Tab-separated table of C-alpha atoms in Angstrom:
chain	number	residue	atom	x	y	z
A	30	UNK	CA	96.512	126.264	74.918
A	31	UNK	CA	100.384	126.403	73.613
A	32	UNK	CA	101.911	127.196	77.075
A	33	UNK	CA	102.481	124.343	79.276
A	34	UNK	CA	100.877	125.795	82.103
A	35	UNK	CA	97.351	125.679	80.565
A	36	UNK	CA	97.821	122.062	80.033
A	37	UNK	CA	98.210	120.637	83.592
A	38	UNK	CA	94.846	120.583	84.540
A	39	UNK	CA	94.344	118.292	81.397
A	40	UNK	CA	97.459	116.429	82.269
A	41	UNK	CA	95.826	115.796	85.712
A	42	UNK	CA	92.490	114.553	84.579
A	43	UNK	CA	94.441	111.844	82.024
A	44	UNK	CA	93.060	113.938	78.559
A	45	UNK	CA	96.171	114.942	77.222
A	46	UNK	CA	97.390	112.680	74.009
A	47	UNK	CA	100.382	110.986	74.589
A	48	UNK	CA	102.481	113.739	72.663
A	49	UNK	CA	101.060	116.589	74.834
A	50	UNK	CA	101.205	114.615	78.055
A	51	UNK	CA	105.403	113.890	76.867
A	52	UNK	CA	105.945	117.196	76.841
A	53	UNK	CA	104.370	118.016	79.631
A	54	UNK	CA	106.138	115.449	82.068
A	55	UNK	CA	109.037	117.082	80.219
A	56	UNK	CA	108.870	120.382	81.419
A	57	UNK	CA	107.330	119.268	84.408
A	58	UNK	CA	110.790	117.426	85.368
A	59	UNK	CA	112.426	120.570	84.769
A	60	UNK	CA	110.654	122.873	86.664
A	61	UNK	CA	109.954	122.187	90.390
A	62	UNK	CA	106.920	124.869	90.258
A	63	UNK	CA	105.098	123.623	87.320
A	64	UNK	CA	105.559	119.853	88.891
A	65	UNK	CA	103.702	121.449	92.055
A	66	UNK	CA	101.040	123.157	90.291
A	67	UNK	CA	100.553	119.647	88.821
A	68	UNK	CA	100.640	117.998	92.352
A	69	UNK	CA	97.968	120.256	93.460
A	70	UNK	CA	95.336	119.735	90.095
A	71	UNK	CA	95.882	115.830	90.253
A	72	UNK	CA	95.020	116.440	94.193
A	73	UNK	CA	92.104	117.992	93.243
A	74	UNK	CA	91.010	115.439	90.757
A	75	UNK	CA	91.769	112.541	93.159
A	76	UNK	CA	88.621	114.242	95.375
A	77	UNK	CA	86.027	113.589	92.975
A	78	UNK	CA	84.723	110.783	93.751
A	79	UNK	CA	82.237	110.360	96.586
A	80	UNK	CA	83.805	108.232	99.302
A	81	UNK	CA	82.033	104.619	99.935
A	82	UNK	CA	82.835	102.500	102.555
A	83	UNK	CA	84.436	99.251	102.628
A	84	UNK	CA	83.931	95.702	104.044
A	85	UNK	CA	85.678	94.524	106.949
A	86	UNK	CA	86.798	92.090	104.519
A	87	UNK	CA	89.015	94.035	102.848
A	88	UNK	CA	91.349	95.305	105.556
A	89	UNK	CA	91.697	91.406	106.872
A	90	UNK	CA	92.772	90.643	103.451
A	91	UNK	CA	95.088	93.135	103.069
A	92	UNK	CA	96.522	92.231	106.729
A	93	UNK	CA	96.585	88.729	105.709
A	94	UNK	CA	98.490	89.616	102.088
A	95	UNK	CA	101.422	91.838	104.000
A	96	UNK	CA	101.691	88.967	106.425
A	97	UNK	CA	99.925	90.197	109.600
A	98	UNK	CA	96.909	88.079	108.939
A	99	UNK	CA	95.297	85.412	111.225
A	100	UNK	CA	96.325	82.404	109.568
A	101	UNK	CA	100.291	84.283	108.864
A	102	UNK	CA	101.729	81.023	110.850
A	103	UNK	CA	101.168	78.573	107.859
A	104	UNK	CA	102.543	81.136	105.127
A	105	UNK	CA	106.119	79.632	104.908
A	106	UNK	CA	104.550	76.148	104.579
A	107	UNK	CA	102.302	77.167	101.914
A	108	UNK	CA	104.797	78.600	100.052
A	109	UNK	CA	106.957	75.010	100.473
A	110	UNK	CA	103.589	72.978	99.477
A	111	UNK	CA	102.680	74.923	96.774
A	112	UNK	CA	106.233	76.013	95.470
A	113	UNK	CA	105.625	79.712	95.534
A	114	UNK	CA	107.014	82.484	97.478
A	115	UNK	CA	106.320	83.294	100.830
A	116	UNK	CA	104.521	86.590	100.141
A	117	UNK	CA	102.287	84.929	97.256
A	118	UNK	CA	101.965	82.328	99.676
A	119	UNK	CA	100.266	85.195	102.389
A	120	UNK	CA	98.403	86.011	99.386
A	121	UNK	CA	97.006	82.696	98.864
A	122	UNK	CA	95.790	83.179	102.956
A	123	UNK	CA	93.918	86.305	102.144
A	124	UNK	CA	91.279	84.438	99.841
A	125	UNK	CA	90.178	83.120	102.901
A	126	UNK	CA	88.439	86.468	103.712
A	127	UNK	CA	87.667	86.948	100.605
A	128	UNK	CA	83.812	85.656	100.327
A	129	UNK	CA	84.128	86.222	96.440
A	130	UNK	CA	86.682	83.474	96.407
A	131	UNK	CA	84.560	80.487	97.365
A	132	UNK	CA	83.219	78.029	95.147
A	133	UNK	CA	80.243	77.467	97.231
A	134	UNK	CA	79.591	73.648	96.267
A	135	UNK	CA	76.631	72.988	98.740
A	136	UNK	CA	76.109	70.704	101.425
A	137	UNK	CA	78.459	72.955	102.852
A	138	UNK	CA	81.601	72.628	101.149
A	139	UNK	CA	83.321	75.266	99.835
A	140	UNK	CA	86.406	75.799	97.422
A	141	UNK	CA	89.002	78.122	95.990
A	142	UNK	CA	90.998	77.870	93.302
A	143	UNK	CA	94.608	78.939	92.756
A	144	UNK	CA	97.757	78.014	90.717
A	145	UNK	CA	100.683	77.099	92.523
A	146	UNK	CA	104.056	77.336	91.089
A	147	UNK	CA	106.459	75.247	88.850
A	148	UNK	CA	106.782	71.643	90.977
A	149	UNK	CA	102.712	72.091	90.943
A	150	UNK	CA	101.738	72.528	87.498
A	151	UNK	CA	100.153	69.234	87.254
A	152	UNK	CA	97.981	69.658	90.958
A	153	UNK	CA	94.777	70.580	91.836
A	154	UNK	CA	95.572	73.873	93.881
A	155	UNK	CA	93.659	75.555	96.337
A	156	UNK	CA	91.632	75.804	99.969
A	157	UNK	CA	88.628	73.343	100.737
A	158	UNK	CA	86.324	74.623	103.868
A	159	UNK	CA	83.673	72.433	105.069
A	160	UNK	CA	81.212	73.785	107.423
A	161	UNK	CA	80.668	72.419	111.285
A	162	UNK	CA	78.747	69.398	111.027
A	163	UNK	CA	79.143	68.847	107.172
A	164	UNK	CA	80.603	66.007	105.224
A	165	UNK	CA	83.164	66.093	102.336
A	166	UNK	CA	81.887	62.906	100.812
A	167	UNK	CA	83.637	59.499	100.206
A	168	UNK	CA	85.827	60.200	97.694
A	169	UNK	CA	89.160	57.998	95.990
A	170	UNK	CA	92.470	60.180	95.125
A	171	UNK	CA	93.876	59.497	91.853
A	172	UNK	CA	97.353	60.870	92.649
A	173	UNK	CA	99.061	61.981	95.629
A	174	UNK	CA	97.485	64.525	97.983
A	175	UNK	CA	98.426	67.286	100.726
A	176	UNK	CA	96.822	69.024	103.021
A	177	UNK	CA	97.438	71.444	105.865
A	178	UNK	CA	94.888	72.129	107.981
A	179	UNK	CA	94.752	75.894	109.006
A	180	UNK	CA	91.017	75.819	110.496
A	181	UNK	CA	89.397	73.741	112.524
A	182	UNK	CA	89.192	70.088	113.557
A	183	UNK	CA	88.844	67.349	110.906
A	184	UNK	CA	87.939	64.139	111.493
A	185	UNK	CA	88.263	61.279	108.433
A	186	UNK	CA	86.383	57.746	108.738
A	187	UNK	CA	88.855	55.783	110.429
A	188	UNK	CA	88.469	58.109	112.922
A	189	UNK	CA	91.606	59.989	112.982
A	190	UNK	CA	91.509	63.706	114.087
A	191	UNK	CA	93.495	66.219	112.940
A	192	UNK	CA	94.085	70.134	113.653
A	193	UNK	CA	95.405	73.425	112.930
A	194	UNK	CA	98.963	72.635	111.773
A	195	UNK	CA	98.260	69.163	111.457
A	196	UNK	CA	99.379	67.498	107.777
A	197	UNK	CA	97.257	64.868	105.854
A	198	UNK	CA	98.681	63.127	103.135
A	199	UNK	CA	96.718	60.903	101.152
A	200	UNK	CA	98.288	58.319	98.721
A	201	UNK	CA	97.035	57.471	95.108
A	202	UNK	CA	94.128	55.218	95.022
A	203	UNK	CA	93.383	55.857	98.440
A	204	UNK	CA	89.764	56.752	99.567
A	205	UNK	CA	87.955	58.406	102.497
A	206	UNK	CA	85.306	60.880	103.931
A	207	UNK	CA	86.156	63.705	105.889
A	208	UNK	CA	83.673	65.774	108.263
A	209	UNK	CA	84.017	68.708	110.387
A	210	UNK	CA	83.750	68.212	114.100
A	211	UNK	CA	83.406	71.206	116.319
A	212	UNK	CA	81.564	74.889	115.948
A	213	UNK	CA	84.025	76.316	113.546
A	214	UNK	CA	84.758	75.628	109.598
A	215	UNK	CA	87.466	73.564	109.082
A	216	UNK	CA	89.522	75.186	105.932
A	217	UNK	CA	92.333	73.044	104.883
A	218	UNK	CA	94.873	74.051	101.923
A	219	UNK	CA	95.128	71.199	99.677
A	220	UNK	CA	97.713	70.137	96.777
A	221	UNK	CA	96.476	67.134	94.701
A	222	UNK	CA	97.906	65.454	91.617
A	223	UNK	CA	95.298	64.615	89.698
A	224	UNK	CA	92.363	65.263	90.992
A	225	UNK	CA	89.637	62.942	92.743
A	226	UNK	CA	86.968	60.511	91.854
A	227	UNK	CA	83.642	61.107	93.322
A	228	UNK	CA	81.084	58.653	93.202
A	229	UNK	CA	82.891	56.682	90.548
A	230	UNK	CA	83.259	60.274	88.425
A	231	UNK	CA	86.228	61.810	88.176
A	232	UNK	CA	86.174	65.510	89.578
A	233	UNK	CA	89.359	67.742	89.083
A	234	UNK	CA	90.489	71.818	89.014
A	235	UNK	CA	87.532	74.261	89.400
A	236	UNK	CA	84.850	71.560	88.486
A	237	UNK	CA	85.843	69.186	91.211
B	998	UNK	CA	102.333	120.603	104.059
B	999	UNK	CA	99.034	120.134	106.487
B	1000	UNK	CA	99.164	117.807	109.588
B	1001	UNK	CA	96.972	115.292	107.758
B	1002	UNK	CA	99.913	115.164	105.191
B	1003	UNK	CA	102.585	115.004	107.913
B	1004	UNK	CA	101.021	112.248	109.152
B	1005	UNK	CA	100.118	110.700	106.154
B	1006	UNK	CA	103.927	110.915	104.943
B	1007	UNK	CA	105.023	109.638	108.226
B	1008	UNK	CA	102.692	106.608	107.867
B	1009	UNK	CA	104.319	105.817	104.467
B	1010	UNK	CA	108.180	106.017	106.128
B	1011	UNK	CA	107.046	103.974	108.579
B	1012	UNK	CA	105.905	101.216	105.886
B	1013	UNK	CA	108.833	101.445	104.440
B	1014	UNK	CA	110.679	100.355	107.215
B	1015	UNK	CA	108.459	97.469	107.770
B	1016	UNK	CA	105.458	98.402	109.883
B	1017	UNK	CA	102.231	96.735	108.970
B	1018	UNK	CA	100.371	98.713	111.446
B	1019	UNK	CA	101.352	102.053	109.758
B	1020	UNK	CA	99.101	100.215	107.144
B	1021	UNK	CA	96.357	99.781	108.586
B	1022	UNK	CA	96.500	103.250	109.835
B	1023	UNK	CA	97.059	104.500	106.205
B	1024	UNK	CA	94.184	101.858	104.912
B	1025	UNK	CA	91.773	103.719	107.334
B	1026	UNK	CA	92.404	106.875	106.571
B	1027	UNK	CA	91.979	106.238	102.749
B	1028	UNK	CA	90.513	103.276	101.415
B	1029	UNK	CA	86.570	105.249	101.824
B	1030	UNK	CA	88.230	107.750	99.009
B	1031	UNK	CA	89.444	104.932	96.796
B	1032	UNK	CA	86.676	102.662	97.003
B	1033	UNK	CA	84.586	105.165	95.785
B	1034	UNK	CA	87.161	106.346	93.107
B	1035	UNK	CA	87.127	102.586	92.106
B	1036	UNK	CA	83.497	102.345	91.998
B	1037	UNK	CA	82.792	105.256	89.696
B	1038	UNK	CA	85.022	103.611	87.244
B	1039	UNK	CA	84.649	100.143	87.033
B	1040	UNK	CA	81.071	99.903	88.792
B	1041	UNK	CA	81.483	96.757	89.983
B	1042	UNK	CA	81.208	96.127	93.901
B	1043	UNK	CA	83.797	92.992	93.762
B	1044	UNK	CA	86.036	93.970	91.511
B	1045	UNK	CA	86.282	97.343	92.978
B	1046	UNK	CA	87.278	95.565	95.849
B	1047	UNK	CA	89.920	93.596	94.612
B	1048	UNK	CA	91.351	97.067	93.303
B	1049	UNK	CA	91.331	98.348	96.564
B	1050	UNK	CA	93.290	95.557	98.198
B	1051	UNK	CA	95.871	95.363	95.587
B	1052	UNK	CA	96.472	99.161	95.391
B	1053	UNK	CA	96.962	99.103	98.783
B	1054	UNK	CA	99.113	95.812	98.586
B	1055	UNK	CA	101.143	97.824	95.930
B	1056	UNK	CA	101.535	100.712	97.762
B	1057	UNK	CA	103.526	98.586	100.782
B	1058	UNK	CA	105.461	97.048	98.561
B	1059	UNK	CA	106.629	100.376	96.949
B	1060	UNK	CA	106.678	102.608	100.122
B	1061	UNK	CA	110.445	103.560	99.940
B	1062	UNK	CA	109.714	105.039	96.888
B	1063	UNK	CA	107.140	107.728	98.079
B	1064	UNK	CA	108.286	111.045	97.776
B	1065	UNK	CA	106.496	113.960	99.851
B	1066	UNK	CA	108.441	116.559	97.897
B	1067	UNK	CA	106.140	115.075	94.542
B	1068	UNK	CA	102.499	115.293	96.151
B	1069	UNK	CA	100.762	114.066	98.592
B	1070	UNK	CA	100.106	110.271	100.089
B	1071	UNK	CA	96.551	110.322	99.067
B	1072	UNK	CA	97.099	111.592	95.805
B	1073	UNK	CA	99.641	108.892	95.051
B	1074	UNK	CA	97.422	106.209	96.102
B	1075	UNK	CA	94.884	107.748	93.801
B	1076	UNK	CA	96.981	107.892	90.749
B	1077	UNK	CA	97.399	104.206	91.070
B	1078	UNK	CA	93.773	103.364	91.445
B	1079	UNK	CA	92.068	105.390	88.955
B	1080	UNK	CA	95.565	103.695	86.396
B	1081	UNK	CA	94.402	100.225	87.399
B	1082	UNK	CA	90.519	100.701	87.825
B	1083	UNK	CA	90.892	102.310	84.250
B	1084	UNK	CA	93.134	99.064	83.298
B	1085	UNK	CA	90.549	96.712	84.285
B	1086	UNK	CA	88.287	99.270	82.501
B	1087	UNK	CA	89.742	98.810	79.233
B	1088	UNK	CA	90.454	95.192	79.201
B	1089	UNK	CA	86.853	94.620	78.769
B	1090	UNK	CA	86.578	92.128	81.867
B	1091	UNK	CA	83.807	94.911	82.996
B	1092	UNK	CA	80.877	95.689	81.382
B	1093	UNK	CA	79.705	99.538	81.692
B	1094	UNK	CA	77.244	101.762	80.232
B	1095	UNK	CA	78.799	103.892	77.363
B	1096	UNK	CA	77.008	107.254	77.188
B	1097	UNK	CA	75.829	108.786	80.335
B	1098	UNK	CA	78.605	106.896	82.639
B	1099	UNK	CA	79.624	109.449	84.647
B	1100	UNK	CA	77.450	112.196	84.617
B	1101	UNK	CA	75.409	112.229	87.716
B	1102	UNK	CA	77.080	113.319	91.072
B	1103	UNK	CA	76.750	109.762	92.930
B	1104	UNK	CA	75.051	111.323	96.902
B	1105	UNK	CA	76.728	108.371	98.694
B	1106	UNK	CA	78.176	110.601	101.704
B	1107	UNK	CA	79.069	107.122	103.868
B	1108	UNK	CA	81.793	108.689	105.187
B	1109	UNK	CA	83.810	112.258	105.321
B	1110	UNK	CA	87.406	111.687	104.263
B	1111	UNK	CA	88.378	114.858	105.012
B	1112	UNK	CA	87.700	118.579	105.035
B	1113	UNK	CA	89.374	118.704	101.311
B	1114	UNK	CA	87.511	116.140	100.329
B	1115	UNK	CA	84.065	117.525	101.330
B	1116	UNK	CA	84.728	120.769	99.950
B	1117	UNK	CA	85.944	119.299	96.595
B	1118	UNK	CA	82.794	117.609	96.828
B	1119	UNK	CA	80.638	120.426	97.229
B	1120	UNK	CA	82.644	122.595	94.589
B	1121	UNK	CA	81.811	119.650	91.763
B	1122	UNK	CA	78.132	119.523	92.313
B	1123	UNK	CA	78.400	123.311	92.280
B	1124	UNK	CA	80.222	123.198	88.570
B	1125	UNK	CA	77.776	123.312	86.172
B	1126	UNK	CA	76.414	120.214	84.367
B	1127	UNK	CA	78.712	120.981	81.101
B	1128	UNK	CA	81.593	121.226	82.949
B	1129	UNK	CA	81.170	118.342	85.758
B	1130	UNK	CA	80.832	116.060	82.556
B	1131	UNK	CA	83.766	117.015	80.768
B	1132	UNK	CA	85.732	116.363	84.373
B	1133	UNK	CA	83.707	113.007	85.249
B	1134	UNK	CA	84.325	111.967	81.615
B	1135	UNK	CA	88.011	112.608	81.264
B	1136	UNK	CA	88.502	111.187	85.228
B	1137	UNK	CA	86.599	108.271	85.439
B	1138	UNK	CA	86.307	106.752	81.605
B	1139	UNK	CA	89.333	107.776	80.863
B	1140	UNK	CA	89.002	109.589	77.513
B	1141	UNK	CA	91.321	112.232	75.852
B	1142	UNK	CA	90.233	115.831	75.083
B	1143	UNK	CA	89.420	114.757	71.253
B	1144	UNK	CA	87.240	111.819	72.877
B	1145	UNK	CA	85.185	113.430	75.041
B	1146	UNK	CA	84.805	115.979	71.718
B	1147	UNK	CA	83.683	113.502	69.781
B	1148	UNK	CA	81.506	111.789	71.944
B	1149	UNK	CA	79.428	114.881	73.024
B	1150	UNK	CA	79.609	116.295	69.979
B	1151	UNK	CA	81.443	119.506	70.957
B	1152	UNK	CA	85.062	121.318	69.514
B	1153	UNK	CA	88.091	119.943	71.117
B	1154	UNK	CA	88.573	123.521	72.220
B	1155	UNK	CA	85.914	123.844	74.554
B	1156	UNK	CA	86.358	120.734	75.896
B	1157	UNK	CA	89.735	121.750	76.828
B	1158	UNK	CA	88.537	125.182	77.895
B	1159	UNK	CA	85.895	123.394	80.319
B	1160	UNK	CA	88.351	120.872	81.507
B	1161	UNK	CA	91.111	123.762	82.919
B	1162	UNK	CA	87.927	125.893	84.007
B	1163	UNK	CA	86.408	122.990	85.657
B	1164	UNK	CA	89.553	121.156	87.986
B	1165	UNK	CA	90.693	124.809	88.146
B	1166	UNK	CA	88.019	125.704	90.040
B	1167	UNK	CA	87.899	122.319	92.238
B	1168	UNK	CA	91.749	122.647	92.892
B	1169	UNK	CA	90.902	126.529	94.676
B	1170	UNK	CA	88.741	124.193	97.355
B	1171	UNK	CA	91.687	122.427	98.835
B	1172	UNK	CA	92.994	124.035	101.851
B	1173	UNK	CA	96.800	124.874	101.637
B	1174	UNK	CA	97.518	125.417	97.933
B	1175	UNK	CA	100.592	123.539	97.014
């Protein structure tokens, strides 16, 4: 097994040490037909697998990631809000179709989690979905809070509405309930310094 | 180069210069193949997932620096998968069964990729079962020649011997040798 030849196969399949698979990629890089011959085993390989096939979920992700996603019209005011860029900010958007990304609180509120950059090191990050007809309960802020709704219509107890596009900003020691009006989820990204106070308990990050 | 590589190459040119619907195209065409790639390493539905979106994030992001002239489209896609799936792998995040990972030939036909794939299919459940595990060990866990020899209790040698025998013989099933 001396001649470099006899080693691509193992090259392709990942076996080779790293001292072997050096002096392979060496030899490879000088020799156009040996770097074929390894094209076509790690070809092979990459047909091993049995194909399985994805969610639908996925793709919309993916869209949503490169910026060709359904909510792609909030991405450059995510990235402001949460002080990242504009592409991490399309990122961000793709959780939405991701169902693994939901806190599922109950009562039909749902949550995800992110970290936002630099200027939002100290905030509660993330996207808040309550479903049609559900209640986000009263609640106080104990810092300054953001949100942007990207779903839905929201409606809070003074009876102001707001919609896709639409920015709520709550001040520090303010308090209200929100609910969902309409047939869809509303989904909101929210940026909140310090966290809330639920029921008199304080409720921040992933726990809140 | 086939037609399905044409295109395939074409698709990737096209992301380059910006078009997100030469993604989806390429997505369609190949995210069956990785899925299940993903799956037979880190055996986890979600996570496998996650792989799947971020290769193909990755490969978007890095599509002026495909080369056709270095292999083909699907093949570099792979390469990236089975390097992160085997990542994940590694960093322990994924529990897995040590042992017999790997040695049965999975019969979840949910879709043909294509006529290379199926026949590269049906050449590795024709291998016999010493060989197939040498392959499904090395590809999917990851292990070097003196791994796999120590964990089946065979000389380096012939795990070599059945590794080159084994992909040599899968590698004669794909149409238009390159």
């Amino acid at each position: 097994m001396s001649d470099v030849r006899d080693l691509l196969p193992l090259h392709a399949l990942g076996a080779l040490d790293a001292d072997e698979a050096k002096l392979v990629e060496k030899a490879v890089a000088a020799d156009p037909a040996l770097a074929a011959e390894l094209a076509a085993y790690r070809d092979a390989a990459s047909l091993i697998a049995a194909p399985v096939a994805p969610p639908p979920n996925v793709k919309l992700r993916l869209m949503a990631s490169i910026g060709a996603g359904r909510y792609e019209r909030f991405s450059d005011r995510l990235a402001k809000l949460f002080d990242v860029t504009v592409d991490k900010a399309r990122e961000f958007l793709g959780l939405i179709d991701r169902p693994g990304s939901w806190d599922e609180r109950g009562a039909g509120i749902g949550l995800v989690h992110f970290d936002g950059g630099p200027a939002c090191a100290a905030a509660d990050c993330g996207f808040v979905r309550i479903d049609p007809g559900c209640m986000f309960p009263w609640h106080k802020h104990l810092g300054e809070e953001t949100s942007v709704i990207v779903q839905g219509h929201l409606v809070d107890n003074s009876g102001r509405h707001f919609h896709p596009g639409d920015e709520y900003l709550a001040s520090e020691t303010s308090e209200h309930a929100i609910r969902a009006e309409g047939d869809e989820p509303v989904i909101f990204a929210v940026r909140a310094f310090n966290g809330i106070e639920v029921g008199g308990q304080p409720h921040r990050g992933r726990g809140r | 180069m086939g037609d399905d590589d044409a295109e395939d190459a074409a698709l990737v040119a096209a992301m380059a210069a910006g078009d997100r619907t030469a993604l989806a195209s390429l997505y369609e065409r190949h995210a069956g193949l990785l899925l299940g790639l993903a799956l037979k390493i880190v055996r986890e539905r979600r996570e496998a997932e996650d792989l799947l979106h971020d290769v193909f994030l990755e490969a978007w992001r890095q599509a002026r620096h495909f080369d056709p002239k270095r292999g083909r489209v699907r093949t570099w896609l792979a390469i990236r998968m089975r390097s992160r799936a085997l990542d994940l792998q590694k960093s322990a995040r994924v529990s897995r069964n040590a042992g017999d990972a790997g040695l049965e030939v999975v019969a979840d036909e949910a879709e043909v990729v294509s006529p290379d794939h199926a026949r590269v299919r049906t050449a590795l459940a024709s291998l016999g079962d010493d060989q197939r595990r040498v392959v499904e060990l090395a590809y999917f866990e990851g292990l070097s020649c003196s791994e796999i020899a120590e964990r089946i209790a065979i000389p380096i040698g012939t795990v070599k011997s059945r590794l080159a025998a084994g992909l040599g013989k899968l590698r004669e099933h794909i149409g238009g040798k390159r």
